[in-house]
CSV table of C-alpha atoms and ligand atoms in Angstrom, one decimal:
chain,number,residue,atom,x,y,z
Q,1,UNK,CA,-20.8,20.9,-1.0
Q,2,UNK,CA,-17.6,19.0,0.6
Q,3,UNK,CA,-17.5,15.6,0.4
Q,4,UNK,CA,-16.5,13.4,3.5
Q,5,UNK,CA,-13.8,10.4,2.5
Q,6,UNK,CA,-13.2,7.6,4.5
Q,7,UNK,CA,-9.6,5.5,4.5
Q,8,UNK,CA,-8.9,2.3,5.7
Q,9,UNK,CA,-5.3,1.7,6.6
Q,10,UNK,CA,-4.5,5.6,6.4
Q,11,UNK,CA,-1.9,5.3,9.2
Q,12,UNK,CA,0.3,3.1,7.0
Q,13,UNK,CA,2.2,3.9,4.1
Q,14,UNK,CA,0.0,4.7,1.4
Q,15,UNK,CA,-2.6,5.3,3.1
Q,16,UNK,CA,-0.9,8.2,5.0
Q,17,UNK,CA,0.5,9.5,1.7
Q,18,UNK,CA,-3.2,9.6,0.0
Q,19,UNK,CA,-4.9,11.1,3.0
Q,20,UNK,CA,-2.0,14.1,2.9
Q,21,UNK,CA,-2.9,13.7,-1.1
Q,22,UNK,CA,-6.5,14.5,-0.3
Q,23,UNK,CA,-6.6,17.3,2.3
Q,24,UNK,CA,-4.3,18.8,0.1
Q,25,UNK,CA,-6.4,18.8,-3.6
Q,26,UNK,CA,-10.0,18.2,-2.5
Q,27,UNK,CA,-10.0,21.4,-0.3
Q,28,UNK,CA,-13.6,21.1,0.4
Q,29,UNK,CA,-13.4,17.2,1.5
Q,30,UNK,CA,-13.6,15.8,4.9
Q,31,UNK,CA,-11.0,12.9,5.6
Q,32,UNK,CA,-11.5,9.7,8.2
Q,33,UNK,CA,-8.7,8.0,8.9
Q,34,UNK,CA,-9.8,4.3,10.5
Q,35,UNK,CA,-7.1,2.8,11.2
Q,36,UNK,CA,-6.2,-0.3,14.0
Q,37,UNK,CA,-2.6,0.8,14.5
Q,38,UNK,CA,-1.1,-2.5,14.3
Q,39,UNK,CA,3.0,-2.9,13.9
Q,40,UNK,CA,2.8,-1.2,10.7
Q,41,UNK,CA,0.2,1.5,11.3
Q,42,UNK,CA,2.1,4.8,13.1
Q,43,UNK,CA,0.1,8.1,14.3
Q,44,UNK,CA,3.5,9.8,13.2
Q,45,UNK,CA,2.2,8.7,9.2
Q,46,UNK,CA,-0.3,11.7,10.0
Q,47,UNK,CA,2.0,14.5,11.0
Q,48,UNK,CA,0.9,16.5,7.5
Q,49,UNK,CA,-3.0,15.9,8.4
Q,50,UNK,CA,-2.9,16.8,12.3
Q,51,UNK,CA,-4.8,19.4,13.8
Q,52,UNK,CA,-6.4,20.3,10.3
Q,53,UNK,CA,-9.9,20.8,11.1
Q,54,UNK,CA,-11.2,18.5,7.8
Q,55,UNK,CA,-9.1,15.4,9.6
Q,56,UNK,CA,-10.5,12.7,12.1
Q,57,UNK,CA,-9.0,10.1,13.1
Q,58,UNK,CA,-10.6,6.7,14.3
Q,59,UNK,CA,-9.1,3.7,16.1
Q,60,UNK,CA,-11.0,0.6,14.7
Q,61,UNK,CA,-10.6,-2.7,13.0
Q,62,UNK,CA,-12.0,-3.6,9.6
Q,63,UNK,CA,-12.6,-7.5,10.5
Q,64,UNK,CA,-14.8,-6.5,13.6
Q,65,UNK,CA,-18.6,-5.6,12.8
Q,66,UNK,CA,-19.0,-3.6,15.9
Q,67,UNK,CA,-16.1,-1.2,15.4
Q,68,UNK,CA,-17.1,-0.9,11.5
Q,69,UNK,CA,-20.9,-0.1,12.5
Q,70,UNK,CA,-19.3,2.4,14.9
Q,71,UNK,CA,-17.9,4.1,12.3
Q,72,UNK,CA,-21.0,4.3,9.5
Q,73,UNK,CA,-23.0,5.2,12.6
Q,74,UNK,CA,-21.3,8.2,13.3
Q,75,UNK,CA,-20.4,9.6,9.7
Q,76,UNK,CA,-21.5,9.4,6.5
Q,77,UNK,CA,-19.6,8.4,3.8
Q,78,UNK,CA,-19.7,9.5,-0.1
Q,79,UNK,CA,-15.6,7.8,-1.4
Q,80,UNK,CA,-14.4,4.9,0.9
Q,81,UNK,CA,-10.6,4.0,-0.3
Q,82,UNK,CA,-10.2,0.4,1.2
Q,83,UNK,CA,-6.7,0.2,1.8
Q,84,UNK,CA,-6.1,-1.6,5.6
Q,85,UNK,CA,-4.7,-4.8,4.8
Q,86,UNK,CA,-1.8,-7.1,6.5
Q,87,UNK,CA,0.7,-6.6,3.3
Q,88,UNK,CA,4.2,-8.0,3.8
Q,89,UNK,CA,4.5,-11.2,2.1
Q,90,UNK,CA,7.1,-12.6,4.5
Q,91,UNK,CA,5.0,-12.1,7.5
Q,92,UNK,CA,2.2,-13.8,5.4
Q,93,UNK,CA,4.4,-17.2,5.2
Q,94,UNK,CA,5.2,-17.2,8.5
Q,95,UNK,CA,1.3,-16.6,9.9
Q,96,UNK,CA,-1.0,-16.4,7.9
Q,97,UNK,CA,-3.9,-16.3,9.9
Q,98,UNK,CA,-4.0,-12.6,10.6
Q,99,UNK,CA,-3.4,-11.9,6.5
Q,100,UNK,CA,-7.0,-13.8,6.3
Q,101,UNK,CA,-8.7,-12.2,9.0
Q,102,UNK,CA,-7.8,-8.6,8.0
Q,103,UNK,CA,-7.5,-9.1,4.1
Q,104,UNK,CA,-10.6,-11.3,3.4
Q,105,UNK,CA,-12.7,-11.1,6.7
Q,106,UNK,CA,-12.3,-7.0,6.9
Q,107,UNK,CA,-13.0,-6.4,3.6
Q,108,UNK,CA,-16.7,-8.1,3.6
Q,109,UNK,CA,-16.9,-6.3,6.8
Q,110,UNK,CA,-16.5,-3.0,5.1
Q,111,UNK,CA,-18.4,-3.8,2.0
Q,112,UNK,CA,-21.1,-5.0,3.6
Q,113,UNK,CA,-21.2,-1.6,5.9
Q,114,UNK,CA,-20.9,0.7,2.6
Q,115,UNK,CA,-23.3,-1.1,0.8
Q,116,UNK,CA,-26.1,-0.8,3.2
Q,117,UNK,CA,-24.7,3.0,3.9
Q,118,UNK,CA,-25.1,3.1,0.1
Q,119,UNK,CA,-21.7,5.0,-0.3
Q,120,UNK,CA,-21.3,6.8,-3.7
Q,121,UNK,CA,-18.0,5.4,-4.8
Q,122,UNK,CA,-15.7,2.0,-3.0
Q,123,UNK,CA,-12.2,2.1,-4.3
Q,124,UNK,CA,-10.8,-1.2,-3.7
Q,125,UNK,CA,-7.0,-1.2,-3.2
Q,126,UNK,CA,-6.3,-4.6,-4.6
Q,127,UNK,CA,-2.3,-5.5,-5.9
Q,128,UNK,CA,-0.3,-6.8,-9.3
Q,129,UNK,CA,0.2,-9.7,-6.9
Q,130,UNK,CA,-2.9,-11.2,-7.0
Q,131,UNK,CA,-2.4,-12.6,-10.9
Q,132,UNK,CA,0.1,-14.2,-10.0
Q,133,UNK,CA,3.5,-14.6,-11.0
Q,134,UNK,CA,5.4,-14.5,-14.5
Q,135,UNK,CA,8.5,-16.7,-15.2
Q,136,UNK,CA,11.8,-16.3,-16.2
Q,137,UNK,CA,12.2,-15.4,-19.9
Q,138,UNK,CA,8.7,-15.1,-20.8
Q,139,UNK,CA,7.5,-11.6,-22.0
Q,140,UNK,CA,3.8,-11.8,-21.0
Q,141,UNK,CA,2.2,-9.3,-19.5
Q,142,UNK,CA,-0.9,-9.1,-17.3
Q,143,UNK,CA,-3.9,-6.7,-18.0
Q,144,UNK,CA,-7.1,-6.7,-16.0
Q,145,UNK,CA,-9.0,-9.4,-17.2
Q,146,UNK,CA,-6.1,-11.9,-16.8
Q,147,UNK,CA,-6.7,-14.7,-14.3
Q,148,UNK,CA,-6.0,-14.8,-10.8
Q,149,UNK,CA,-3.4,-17.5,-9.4
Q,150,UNK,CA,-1.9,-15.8,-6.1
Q,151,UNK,CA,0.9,-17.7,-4.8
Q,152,UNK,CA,1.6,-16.8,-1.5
Q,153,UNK,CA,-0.9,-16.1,1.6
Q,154,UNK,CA,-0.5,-12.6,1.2
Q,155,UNK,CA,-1.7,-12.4,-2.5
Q,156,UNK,CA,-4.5,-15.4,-2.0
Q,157,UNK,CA,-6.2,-13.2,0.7
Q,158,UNK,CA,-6.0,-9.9,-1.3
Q,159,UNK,CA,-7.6,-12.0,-4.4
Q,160,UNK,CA,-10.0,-12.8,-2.5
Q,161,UNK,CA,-10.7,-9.8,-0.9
Q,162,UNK,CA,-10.7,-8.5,-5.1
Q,163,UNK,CA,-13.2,-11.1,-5.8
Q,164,UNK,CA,-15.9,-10.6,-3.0
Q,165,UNK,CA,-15.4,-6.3,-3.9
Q,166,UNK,CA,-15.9,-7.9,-7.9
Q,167,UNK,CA,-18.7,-10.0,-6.7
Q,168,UNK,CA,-20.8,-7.0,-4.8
Q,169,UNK,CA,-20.6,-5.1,-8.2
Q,170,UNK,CA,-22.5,-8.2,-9.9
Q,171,UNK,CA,-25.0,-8.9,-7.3
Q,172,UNK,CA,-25.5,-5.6,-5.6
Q,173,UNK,CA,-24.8,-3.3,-8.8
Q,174,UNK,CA,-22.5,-1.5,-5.8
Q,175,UNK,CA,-20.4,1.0,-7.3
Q,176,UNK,CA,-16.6,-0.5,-6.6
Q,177,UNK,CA,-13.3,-0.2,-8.3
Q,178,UNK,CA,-10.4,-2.3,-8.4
Q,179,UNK,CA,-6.9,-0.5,-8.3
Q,180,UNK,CA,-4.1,-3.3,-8.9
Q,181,UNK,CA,-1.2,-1.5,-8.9
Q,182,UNK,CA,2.7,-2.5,-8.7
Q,183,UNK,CA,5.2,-2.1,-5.8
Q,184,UNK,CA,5.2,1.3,-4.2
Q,185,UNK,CA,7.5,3.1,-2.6
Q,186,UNK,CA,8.1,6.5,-1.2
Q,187,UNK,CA,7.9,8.2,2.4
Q,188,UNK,CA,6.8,6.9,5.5
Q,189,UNK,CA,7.2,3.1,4.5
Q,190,UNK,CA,7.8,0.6,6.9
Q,191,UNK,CA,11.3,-0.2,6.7
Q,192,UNK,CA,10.9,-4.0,6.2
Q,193,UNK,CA,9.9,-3.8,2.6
Q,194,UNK,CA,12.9,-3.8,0.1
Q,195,UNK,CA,13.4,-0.1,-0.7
Q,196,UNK,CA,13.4,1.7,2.9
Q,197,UNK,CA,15.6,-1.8,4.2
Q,198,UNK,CA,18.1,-0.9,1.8
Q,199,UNK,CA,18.4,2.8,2.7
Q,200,UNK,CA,18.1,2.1,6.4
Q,201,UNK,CA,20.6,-0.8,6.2
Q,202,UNK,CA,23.1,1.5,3.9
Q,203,UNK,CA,22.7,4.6,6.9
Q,204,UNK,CA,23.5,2.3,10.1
Q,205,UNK,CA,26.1,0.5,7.9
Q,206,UNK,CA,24.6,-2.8,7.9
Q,207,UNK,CA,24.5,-4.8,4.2
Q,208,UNK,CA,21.7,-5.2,2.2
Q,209,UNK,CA,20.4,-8.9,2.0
Q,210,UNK,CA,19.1,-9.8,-1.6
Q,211,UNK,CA,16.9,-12.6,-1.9
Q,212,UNK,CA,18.2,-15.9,-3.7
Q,213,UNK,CA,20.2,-14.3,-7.2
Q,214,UNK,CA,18.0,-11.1,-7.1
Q,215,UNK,CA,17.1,-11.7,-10.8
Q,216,UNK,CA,13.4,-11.0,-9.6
Q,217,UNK,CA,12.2,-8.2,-11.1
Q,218,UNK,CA,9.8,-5.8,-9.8
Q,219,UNK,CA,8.1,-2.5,-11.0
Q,220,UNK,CA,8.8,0.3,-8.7
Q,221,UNK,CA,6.0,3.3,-8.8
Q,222,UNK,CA,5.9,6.4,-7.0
Q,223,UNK,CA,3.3,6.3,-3.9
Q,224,UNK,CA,2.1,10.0,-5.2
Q,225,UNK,CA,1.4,8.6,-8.4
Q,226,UNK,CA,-0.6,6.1,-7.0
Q,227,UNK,CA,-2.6,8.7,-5.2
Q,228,UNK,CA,-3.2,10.4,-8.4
Q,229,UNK,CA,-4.7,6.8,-9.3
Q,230,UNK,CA,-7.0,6.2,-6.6
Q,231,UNK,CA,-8.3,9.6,-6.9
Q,232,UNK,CA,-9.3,9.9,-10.4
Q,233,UNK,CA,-10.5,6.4,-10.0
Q,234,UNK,CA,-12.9,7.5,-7.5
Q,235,UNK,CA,-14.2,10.5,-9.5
Q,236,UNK,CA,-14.0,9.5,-13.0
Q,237,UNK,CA,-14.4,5.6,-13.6
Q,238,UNK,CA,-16.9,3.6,-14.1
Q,239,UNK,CA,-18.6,1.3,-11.4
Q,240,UNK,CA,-17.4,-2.1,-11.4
Q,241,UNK,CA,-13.9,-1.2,-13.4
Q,242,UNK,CA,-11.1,-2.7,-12.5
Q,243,UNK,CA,-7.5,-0.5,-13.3
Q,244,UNK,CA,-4.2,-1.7,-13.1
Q,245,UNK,CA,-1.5,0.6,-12.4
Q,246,UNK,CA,2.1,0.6,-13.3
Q,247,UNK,CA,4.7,2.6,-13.6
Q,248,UNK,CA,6.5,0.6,-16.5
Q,249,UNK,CA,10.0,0.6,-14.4
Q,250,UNK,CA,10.3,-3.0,-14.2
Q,251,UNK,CA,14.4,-3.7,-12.6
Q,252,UNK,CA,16.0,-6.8,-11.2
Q,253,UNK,CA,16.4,-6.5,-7.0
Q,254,UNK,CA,19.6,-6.5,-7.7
Q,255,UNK,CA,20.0,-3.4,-10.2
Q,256,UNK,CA,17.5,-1.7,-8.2
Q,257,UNK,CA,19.9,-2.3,-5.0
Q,258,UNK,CA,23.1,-1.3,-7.2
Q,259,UNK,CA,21.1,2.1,-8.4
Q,260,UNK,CA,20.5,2.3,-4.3
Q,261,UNK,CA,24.1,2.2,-3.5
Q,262,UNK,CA,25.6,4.5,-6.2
Q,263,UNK,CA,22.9,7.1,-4.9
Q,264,UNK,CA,24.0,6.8,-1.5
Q,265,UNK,CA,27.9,6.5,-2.4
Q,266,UNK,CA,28.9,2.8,-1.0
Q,267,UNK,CA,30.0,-0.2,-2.9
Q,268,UNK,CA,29.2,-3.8,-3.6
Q,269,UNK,CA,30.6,-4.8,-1.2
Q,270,UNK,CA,27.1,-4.2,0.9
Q,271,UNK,CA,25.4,-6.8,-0.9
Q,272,UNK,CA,24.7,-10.3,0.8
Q,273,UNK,CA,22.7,-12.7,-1.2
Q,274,UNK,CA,20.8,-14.7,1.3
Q,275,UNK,CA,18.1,-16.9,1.5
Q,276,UNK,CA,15.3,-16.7,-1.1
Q,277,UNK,CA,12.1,-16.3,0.0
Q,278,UNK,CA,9.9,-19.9,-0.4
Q,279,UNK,CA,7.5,-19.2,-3.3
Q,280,UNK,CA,9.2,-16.1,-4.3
Q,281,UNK,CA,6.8,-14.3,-7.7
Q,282,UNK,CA,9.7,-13.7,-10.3
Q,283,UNK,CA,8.1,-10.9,-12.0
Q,284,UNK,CA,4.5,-9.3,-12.4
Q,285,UNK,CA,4.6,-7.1,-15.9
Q,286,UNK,CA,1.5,-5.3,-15.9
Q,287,UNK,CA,-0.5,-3.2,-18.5
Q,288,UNK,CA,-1.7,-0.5,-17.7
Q,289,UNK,CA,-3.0,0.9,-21.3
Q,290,UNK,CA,-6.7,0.9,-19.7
Q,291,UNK,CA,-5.9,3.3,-16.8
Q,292,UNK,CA,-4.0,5.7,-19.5
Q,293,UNK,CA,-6.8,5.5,-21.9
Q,294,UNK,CA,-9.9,5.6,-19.9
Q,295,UNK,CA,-8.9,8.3,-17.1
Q,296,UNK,CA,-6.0,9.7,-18.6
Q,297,UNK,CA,-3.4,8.3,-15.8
Q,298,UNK,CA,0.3,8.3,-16.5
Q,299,UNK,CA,2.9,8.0,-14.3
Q,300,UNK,CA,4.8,11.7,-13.8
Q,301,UNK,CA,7.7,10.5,-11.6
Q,302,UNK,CA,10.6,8.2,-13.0
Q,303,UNK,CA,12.5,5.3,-11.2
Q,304,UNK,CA,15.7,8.2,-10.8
Q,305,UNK,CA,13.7,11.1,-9.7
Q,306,UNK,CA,11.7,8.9,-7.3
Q,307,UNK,CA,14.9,7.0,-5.9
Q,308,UNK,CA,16.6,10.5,-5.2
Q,309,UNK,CA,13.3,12.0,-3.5
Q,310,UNK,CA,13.1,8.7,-1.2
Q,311,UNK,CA,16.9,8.6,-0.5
Q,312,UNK,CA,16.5,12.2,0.7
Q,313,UNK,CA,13.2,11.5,2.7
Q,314,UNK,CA,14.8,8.6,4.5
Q,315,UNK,CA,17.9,10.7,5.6
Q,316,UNK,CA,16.5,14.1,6.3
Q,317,UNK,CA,13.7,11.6,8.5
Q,318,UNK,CA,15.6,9.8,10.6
Q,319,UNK,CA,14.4,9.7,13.7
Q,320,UNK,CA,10.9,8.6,12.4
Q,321,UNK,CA,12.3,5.1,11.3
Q,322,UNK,CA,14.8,4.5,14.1
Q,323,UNK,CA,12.2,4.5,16.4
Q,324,UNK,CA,10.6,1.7,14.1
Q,325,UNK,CA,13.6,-0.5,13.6
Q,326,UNK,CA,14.8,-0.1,17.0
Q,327,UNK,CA,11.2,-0.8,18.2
Q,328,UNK,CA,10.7,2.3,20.5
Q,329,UNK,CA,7.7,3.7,18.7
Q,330,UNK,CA,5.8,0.2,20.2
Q,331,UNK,CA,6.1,2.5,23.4
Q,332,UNK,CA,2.8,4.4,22.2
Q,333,UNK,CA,0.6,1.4,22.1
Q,334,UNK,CA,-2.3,1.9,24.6
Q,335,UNK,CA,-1.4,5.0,25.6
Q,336,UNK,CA,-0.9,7.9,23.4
Q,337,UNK,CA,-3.5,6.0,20.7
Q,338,UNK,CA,-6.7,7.0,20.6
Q,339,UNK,CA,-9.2,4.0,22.2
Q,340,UNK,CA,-10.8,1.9,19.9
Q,341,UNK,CA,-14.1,2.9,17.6
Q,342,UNK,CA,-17.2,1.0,19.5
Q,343,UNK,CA,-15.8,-0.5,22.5
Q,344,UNK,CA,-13.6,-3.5,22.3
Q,345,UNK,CA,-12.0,-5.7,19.4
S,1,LIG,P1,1.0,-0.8,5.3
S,1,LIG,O1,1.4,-2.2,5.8
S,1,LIG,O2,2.1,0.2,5.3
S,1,LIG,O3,-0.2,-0.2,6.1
S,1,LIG,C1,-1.4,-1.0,6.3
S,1,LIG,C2,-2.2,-0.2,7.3
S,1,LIG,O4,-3.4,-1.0,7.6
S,1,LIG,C3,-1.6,0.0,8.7
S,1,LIG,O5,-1.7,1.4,9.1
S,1,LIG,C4,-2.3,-0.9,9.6
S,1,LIG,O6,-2.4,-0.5,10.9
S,1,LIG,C5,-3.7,-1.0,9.0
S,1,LIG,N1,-4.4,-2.2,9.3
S,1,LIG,C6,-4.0,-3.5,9.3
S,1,LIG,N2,-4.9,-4.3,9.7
S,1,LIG,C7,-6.0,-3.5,10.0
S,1,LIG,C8,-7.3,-3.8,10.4
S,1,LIG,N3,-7.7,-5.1,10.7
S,1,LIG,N4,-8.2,-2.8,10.6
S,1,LIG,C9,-7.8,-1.5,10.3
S,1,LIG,N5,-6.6,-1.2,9.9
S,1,LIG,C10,-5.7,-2.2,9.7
S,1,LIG,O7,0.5,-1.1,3.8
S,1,LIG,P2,0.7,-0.3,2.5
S,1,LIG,O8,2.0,-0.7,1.8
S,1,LIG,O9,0.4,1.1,2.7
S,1,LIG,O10,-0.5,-0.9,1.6
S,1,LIG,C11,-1.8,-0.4,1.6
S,1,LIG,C12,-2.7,-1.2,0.7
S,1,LIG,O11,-2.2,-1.2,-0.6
S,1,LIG,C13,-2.8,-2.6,1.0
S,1,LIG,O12,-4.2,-3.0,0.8
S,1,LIG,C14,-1.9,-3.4,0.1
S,1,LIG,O13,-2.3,-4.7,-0.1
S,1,LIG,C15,-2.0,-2.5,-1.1
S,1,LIG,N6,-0.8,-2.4,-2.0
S,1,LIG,C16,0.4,-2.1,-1.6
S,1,LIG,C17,1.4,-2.0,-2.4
S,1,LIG,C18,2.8,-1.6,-2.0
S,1,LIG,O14,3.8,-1.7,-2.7
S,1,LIG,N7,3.0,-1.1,-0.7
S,1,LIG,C19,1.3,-2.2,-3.8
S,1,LIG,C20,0.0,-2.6,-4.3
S,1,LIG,C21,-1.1,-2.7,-3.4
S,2,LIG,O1,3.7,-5.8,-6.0
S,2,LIG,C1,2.9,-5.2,-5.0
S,2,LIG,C2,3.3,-5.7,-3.6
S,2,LIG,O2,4.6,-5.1,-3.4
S,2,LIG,C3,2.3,-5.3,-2.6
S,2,LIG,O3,1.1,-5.9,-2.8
S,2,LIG,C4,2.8,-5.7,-1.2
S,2,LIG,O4,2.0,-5.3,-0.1
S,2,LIG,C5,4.2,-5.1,-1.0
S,2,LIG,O5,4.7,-5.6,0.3
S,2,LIG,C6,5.1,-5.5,-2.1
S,2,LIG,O6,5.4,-6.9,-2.1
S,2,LIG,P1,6.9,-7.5,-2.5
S,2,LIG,O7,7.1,-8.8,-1.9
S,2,LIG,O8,7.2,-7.3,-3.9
S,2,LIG,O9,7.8,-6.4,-1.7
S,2,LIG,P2,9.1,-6.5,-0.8
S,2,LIG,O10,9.5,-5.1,-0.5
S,2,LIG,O11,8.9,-7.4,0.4
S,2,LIG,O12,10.1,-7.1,-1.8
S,2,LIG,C7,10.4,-6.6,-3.0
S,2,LIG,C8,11.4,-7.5,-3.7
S,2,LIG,O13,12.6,-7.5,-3.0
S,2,LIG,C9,10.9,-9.0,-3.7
S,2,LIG,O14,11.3,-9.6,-5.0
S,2,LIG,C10,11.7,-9.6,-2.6
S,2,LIG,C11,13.0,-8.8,-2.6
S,2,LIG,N1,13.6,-8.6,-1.2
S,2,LIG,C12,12.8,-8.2,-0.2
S,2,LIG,C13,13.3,-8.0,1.0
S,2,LIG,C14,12.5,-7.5,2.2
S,2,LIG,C15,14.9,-8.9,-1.0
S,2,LIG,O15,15.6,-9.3,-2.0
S,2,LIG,N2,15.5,-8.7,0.2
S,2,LIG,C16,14.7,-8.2,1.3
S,2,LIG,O16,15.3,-8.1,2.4
């Protein structure tokens, strides 16, 4: 018999990626998108799912009880990926209020909802931010059972929201798993995170603004790869693990941004070192021999392949992020979106 998945945050970026990932290898699974379509949620995300028959999607909000018990009223759930979440860390320094309500208050929300639904597997979608930040010239590295010192709003509520999910597998023996994973990127992300602002930027001619020196290093994996991830940690791990999942590509901003440039044929001359953001993590350098060992996960696509792919995706797709950076796809809201789950907010 099918089983019937339910994501959180589907409309986004990776959560639009792993419901495509689904519908296309689990055949015989159902798929609920629930989503609250705010500035980074786009109906447009689910071009690949629309109009299959194994696809719903509903309008709700993870922080608010009544739309949640909406939801688990009307299906029943055996996976639920947890994957809504306010995610860009500048937004998080300038207010972080809606970064606590969605990130901490949503996810006890949802816990509490699958837990008394008694849902078969809860894969938590937690981040490499959350341990914190490593410093210049060190060579440590991070592995799961590190300790957690976020630094910015952002990574406190999404350590939190890690704690409570590790806190329901002590006291309630419910059957959650931790995916901390590095920086994604790939189609259909929102063009204010790093990768699609450079590629944007480069296509409407505008520079590309590196943060401070751009010595901080990041590790870029492929958002399929991460599906991959989520999947087999849904069907093969053990309750309560905790995975973290890298794609061992760790680049300075700035190399990553030169790599962007010679892919898309411009110069240096389209960097502009602004700013640093307050705070800013130098590095996260994760390992990830648990994932490979325990479910077999590797990475399949490298840092060129994957630049190439997403360079091409942003190109041949442009009319899909013009409407976001111009703001035109804000036109939708409260029409063409589907009403809320359970009445209002
Ligand atoms: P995104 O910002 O592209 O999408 C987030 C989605 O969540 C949007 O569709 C938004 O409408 C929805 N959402 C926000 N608040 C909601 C609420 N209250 N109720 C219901 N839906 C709500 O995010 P993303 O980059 O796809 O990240 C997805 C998840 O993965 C997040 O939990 C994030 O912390 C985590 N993560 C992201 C990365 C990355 O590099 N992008 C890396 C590691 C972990
Ligand atoms: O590491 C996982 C995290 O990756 C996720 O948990 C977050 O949700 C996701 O937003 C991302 O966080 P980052 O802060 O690493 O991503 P961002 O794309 O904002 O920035 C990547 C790096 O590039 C970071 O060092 C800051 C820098 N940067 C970013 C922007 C937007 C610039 O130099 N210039 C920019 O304009």
């Amino acid at each position: 018999m099918g089983e019937r998945a339910l994501v959180t945050g589907g409309a986004g970026f990776i959560g639009s990626n792993l419901i495509a990932y689904l519908l296309r290898e689990r055949p015989d699974w159902d798929v609920v998108c629930f989503d609250k379509l705010t500035y980074a949620g786009n109906l447009a995300n689910l071009r690949l799912a629309e109009g299959n028959p194994r696809f719903t999607f509903v309008r709700g909000d993870v922080a608010s009880s009544e739309n949640v018990h909406a939801l688990f009223a009307e299906h029943s759930f055996t996976f639920v990926f947890h994957l809504a979440a306010e995610t860009h860390v500048d937004r998080s320094i300038q207010d972080a209020a809606p970064f606590v309500r969605t990130n901490l208050v949503g996810t006890a929300v949802l816990l509490e909802a699958a837990r008394a639904a008694g849902v078969a597997r809860f894969v938590h979608m937690s981040t490499d931010e959350v341990y914190g930040s490593i410093p210049a010239g060190s060579d440590e590295s991070f592995d799961e059972s590190s300790p957690l010192r976020p630094r910015n709003p952002y990574s406190a509520t999404k350590a939190g929201a890690d704690l409570l999910c590790q806190s329901y597998v002590t006291t309630f023996e419910m059957p959650v798993t931790i995916a901390r994973p590095t920086n994604n990127y790939g189609s259909y992300q929102f063009p204010e995170k790093f990768l699609p602002l450079m590629i944007t930027n480069l296509i409407e001619g505008r520079p590309i603004p590196i943060y401070g020196s751009g010595e901080n290093l990041r590790d870029w994996l492929y958002v399929e790869d991460t599906c991959r991830a989520l999947l087999m940690m849904a069907e093969k791990a053990e309750p309560g693990a905790i995975y973290n999942v890298a794609a061992d590509e760790l680049i300075p901003n700035i190399e990553l941004a030169r790599r962007v440039l010679s892919l898309m044929g411009q110069g240096p001359e389209m960097l502009r070192h602004v700013k640093d953001r307050p705070g800013h993590d130098f590095c996260y350098r994760l390992n990830a021999q648990r994932i490979r060992e325990e479910l077999g996960f590797t990475p399949s696509v490298g840092l060129d392949e994957g630049l190439s792919r997403v360079v091409a995706w942003y190109r041949e797709n442009e009319s899909w992020w013009r409407e976001i950076k111009t703001g035109e796809y804000v036109k939708y809201f409260g029409r063409q979106y589907p009403e809320i789950a359970g009445g209002s907010q």
